[in-house]
PDB file of C-alpha atoms in Angstrom:
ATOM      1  CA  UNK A 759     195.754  68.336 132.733  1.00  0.00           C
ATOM      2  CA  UNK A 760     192.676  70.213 134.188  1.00  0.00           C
ATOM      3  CA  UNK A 761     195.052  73.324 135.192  1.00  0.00           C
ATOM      4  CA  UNK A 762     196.411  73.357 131.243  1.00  0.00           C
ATOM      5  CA  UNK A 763     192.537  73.096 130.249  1.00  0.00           C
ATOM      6  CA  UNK A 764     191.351  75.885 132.586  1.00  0.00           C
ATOM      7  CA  UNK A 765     194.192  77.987 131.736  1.00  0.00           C
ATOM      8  CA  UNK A 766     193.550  77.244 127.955  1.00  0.00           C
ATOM      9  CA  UNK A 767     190.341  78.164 128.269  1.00  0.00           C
ATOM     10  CA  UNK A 768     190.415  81.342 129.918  1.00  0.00           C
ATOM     11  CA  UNK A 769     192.859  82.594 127.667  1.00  0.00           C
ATOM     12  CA  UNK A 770     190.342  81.957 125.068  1.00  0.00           C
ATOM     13  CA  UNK A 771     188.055  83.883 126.658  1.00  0.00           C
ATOM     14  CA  UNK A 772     189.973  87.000 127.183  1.00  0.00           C
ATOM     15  CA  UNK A 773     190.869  87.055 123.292  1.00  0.00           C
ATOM     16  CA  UNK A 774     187.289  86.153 122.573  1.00  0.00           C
ATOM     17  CA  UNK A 775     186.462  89.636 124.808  1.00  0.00           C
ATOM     18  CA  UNK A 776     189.396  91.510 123.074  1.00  0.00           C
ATOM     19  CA  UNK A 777     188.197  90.607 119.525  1.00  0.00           C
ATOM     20  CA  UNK A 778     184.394  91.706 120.233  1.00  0.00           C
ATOM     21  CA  UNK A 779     185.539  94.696 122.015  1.00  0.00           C
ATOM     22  CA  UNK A 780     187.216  95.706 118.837  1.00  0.00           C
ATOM     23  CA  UNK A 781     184.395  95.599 116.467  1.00  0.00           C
ATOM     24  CA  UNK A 782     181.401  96.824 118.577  1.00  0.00           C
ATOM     25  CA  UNK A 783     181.272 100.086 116.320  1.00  0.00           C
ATOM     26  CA  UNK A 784     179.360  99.369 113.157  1.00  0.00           C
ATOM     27  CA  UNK A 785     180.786 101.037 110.202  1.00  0.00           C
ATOM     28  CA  UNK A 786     178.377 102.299 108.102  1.00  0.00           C
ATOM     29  CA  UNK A 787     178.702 103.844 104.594  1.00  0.00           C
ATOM     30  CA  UNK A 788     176.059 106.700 104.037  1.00  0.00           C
ATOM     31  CA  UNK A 789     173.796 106.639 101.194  1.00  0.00           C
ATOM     32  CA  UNK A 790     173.776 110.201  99.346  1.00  0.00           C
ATOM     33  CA  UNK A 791     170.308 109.476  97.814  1.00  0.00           C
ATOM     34  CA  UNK A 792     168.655 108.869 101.544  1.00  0.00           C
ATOM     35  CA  UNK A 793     170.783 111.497 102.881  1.00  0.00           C
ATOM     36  CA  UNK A 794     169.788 115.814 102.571  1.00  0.00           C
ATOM     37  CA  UNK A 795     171.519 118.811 104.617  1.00  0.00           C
ATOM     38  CA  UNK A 796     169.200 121.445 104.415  1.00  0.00           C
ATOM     39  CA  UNK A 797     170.390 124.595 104.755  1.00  0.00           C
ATOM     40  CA  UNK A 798     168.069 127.556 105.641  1.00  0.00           C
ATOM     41  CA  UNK A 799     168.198 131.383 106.343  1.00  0.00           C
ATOM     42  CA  UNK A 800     165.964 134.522 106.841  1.00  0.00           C
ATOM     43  CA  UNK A 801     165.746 137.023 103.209  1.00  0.00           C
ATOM     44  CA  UNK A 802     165.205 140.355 104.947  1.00  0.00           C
ATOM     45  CA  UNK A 803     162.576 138.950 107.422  1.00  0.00           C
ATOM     46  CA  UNK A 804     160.039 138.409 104.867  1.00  0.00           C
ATOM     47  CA  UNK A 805     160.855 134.832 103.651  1.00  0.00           C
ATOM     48  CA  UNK A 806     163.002 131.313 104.585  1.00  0.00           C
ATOM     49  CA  UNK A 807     164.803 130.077 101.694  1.00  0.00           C
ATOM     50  CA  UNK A 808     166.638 126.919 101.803  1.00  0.00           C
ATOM     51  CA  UNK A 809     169.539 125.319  99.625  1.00  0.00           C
ATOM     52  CA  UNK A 810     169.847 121.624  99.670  1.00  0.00           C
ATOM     53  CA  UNK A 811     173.974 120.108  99.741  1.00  0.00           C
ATOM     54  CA  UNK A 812     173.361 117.100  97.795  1.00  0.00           C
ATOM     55  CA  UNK A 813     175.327 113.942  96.971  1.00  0.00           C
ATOM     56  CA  UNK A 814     176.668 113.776 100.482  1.00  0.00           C
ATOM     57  CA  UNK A 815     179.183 110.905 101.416  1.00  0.00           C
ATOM     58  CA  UNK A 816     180.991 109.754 104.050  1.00  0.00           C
ATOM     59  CA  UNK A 817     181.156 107.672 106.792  1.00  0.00           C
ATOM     60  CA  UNK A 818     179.516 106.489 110.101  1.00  0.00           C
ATOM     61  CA  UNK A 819     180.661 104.248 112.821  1.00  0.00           C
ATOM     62  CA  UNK A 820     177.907 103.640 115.794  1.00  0.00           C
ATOM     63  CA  UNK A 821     178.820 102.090 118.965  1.00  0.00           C
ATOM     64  CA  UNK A 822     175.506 101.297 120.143  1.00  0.00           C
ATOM     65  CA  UNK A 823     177.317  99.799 123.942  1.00  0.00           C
ATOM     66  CA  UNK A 824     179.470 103.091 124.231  1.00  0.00           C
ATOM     67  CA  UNK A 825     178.426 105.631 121.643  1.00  0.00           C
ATOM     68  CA  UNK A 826     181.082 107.965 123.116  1.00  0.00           C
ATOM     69  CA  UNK A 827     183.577 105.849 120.819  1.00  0.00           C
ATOM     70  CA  UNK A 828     180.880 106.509 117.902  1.00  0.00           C
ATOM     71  CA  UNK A 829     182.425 109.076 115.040  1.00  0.00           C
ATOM     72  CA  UNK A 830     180.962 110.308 111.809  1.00  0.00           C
ATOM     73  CA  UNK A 831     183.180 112.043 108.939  1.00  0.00           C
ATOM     74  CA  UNK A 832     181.356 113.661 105.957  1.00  0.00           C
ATOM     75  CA  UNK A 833     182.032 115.609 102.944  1.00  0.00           C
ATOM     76  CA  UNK A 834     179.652 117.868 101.126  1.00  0.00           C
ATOM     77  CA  UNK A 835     180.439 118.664  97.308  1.00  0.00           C
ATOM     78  CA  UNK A 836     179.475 122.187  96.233  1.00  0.00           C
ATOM     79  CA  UNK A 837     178.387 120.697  93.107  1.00  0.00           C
ATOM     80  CA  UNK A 838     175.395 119.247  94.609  1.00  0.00           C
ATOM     81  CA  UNK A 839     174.226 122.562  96.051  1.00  0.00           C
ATOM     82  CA  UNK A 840     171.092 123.162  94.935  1.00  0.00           C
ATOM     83  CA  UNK A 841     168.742 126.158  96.446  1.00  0.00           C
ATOM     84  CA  UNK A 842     166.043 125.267  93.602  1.00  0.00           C
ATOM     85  CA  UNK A 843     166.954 129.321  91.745  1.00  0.00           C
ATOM     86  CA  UNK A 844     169.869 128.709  89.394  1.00  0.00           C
ATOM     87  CA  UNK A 845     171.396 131.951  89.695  1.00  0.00           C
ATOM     88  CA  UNK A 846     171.202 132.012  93.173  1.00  0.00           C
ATOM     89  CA  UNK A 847     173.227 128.159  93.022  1.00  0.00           C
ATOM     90  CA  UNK A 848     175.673 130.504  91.050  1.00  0.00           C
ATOM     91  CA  UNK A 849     176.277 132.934  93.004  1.00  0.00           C
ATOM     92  CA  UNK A 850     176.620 130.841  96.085  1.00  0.00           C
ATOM     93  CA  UNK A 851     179.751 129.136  94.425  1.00  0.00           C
ATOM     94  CA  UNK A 852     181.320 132.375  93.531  1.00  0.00           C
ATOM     95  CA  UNK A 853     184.153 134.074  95.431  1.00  0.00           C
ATOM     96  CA  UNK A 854     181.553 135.977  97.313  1.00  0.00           C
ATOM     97  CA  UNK A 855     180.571 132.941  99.554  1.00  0.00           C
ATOM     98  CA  UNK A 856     181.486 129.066  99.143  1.00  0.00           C
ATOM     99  CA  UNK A 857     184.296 129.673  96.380  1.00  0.00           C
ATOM    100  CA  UNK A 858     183.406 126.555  95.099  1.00  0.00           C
ATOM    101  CA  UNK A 859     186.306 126.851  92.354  1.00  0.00           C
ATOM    102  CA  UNK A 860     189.120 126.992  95.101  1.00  0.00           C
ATOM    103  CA  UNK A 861     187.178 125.062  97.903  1.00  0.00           C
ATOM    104  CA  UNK A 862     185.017 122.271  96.050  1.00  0.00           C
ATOM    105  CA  UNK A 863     183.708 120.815  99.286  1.00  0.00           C
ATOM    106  CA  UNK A 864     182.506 121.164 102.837  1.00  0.00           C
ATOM    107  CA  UNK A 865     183.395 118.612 105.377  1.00  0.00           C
ATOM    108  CA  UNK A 866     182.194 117.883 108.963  1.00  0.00           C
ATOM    109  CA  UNK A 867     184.461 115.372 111.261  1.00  0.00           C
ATOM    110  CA  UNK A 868     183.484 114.269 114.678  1.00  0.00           C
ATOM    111  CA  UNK A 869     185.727 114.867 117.694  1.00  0.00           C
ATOM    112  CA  UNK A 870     183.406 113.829 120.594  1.00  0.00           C
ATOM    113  CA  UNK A 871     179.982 112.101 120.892  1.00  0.00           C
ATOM    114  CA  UNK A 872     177.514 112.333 124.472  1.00  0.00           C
ATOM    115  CA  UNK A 873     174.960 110.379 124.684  1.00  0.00           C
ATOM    116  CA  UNK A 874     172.110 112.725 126.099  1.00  0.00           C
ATOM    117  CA  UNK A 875     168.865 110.144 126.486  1.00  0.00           C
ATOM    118  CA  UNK A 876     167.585 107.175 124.570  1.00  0.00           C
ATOM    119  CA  UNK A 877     168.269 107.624 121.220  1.00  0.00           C
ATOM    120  CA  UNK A 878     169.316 111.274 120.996  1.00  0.00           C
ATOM    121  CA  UNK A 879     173.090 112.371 121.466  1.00  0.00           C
ATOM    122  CA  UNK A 880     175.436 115.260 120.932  1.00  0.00           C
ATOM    123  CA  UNK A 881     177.873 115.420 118.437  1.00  0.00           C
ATOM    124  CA  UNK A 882     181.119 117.916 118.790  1.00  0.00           C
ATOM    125  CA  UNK A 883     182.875 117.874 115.474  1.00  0.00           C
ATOM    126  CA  UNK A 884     184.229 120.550 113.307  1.00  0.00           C
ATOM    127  CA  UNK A 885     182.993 122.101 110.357  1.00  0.00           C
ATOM    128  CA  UNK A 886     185.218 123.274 107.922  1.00  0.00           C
ATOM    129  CA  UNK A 887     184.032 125.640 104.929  1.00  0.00           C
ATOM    130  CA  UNK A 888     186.205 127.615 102.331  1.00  0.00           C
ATOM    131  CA  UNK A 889     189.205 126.219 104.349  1.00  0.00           C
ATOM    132  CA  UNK A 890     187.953 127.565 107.802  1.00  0.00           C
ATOM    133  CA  UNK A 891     187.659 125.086 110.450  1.00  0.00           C
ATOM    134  CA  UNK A 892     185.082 125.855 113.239  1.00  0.00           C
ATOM    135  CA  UNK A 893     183.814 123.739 116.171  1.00  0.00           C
ATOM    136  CA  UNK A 894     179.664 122.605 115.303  1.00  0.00           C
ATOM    137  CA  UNK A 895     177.608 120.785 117.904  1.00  0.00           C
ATOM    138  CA  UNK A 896     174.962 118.572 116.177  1.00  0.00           C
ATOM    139  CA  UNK A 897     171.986 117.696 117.959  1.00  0.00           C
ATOM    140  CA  UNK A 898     170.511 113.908 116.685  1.00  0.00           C
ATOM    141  CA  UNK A 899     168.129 111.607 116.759  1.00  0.00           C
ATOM    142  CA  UNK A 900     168.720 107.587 115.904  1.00  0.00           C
ATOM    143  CA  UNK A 901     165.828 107.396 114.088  1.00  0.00           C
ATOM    144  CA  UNK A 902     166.441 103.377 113.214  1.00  0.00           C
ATOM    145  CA  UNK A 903     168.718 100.451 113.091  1.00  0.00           C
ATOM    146  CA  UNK A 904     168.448  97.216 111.692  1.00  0.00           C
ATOM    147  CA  UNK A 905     167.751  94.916 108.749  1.00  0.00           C
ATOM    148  CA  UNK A 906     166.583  97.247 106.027  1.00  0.00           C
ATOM    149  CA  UNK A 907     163.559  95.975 104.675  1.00  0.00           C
ATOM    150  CA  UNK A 908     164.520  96.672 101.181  1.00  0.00           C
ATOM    151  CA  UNK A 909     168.218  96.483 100.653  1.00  0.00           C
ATOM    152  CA  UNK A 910     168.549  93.766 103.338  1.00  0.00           C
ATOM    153  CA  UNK A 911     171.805  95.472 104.432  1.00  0.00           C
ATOM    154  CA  UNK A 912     172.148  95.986 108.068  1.00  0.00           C
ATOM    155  CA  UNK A 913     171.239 100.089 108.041  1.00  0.00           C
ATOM    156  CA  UNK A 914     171.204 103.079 110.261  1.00  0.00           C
ATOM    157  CA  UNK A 915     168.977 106.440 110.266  1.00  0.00           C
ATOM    158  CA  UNK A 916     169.473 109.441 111.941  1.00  0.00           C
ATOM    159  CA  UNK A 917     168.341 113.217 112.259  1.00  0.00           C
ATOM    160  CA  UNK A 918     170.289 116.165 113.378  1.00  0.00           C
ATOM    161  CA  UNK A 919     170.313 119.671 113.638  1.00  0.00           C
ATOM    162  CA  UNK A 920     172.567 122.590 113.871  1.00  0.00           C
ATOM    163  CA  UNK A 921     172.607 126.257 113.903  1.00  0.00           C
ATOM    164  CA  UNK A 922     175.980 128.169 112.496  1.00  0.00           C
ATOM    165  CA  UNK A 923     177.415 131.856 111.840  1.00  0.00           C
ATOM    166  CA  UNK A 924     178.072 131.917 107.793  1.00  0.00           C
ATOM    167  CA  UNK A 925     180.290 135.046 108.494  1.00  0.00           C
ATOM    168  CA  UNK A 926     182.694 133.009 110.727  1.00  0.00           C
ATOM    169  CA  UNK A 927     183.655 131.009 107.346  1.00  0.00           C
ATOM    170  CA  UNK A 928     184.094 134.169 105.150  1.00  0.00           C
ATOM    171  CA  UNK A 929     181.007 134.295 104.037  1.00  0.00           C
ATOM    172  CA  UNK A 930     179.440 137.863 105.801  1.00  0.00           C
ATOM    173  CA  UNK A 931     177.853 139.481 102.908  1.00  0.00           C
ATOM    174  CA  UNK A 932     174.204 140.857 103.079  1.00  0.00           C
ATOM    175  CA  UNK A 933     174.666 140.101 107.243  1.00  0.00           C
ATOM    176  CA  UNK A 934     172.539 141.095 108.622  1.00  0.00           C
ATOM    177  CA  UNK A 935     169.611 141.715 106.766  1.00  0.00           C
ATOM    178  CA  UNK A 936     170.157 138.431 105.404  1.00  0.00           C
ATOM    179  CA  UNK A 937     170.723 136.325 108.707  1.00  0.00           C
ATOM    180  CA  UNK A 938     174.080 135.066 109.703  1.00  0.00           C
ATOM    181  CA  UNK A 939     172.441 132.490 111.475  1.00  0.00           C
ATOM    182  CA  UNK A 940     171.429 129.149 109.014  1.00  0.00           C
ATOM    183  CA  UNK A 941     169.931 126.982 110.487  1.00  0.00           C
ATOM    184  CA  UNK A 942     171.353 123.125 109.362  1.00  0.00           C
ATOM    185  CA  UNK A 943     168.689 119.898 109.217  1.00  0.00           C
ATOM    186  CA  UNK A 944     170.422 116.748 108.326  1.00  0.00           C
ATOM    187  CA  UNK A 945     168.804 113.328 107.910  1.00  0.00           C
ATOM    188  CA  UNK A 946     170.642 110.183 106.600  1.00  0.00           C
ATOM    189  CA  UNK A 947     170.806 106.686 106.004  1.00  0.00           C
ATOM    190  CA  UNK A 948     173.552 104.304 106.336  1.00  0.00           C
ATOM    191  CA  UNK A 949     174.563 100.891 105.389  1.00  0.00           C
ATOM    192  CA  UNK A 950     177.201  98.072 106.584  1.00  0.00           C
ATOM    193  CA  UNK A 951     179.050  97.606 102.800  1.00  0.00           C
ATOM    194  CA  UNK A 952     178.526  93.969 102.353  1.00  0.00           C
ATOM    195  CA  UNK A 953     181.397  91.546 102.049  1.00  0.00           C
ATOM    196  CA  UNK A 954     182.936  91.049  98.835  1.00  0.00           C
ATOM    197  CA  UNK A 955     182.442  87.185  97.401  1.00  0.00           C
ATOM    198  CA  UNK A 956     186.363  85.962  98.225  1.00  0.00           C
ATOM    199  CA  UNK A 957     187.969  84.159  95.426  1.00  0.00           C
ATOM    200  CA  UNK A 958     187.942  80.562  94.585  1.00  0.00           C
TER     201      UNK A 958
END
């Protein structure tokens, strides 16, 4: 009887480790209204414009025990581009850069996450724009997780940075006067979708 009980009970125990080991990543949904990718550039050396790619969604899963098996997936529509000059949002979508009509939307997927220090990591993913697919390295910060104060959904915040060659996605013209480095600042929020009520 003891043997059946010891036996039962460590088989609990390894299904009890197999079912936690399985949902130790947090999937988070990110919130486009707490969430801005800045892009920015030099004009000729004499200013820094900046275009904002708005509406962002996607999705965020954070391992905090083994943030190597952390990912991120996001998906920028061109309609939300917004450099605060109307033409210049214009031209942007036109066949001379984004070619918004044929190409509505930039994505970014994960492939590998290193965790560098407390709180900061690298994040290998690829960036695809007009259809080209190039490998980005993010830099970020885990700026919070937790209860959100407001929402009282469990939430995550983070930073990142980037720095990319537009004419590697088709997108060369003015180079160089106008840099073909732009410089990428991200910051976003996430939250855990909460449960739907089940039905009686």
């Amino acid at each position: 009887m003891f043997k059946r009980l010891l036996l039962t009970s460590f088989i609990t125990t390894v299904m009890a480790a197999a079912s936690f080991s399985t949902v130790a990543g947090v999937t988070y949904k990110l919130d486009p209204d707490h969430t801005n990718v800045i892009a920015s550039w030099s004009h000729f050396g004499y200013s820094h414009p900046s275009a904002n790619f708005g509406r962002a969604s996607g999705i965020l899963v954070y391992d905090a025990a083994a943030p190597e098996q952390s990912s991120v997936e996001v998906s920028l529509p061109l309609s939300g581009l917004d450099t605060f000059v109307p033409a210049l949002d214009e031209h942007l979508k036109t066949a001379d850069f984004f070619d918004a009509a044929k190409f509505p939307a930039a994505t970014f997927k994960s492939n590998k996450v290193h965790a560098v220090s407390k709180g900061k990591f690298k994040v290998d993913g690829t960036l695809t724009i007009r259809g080209v697919a190039k490998p980005v390295t993010l830099d970020v910060t885990l700026n919070n997780v937790g209860v959100h104060p407001m929402t009282k959904q469990q939430s995550i915040g983070f930073d990142a940075t980037a720095t990319i060659k537009r004419s590697e996605f088709g997108m060369g013209m003015y180079a160089p006067a106008v840099s073909d480095d732009i410089s990428l600042r991200i910051t976003t929020e996430g939250a855990v979708a909460a449960a739907k009520p089940s039905k009686p």
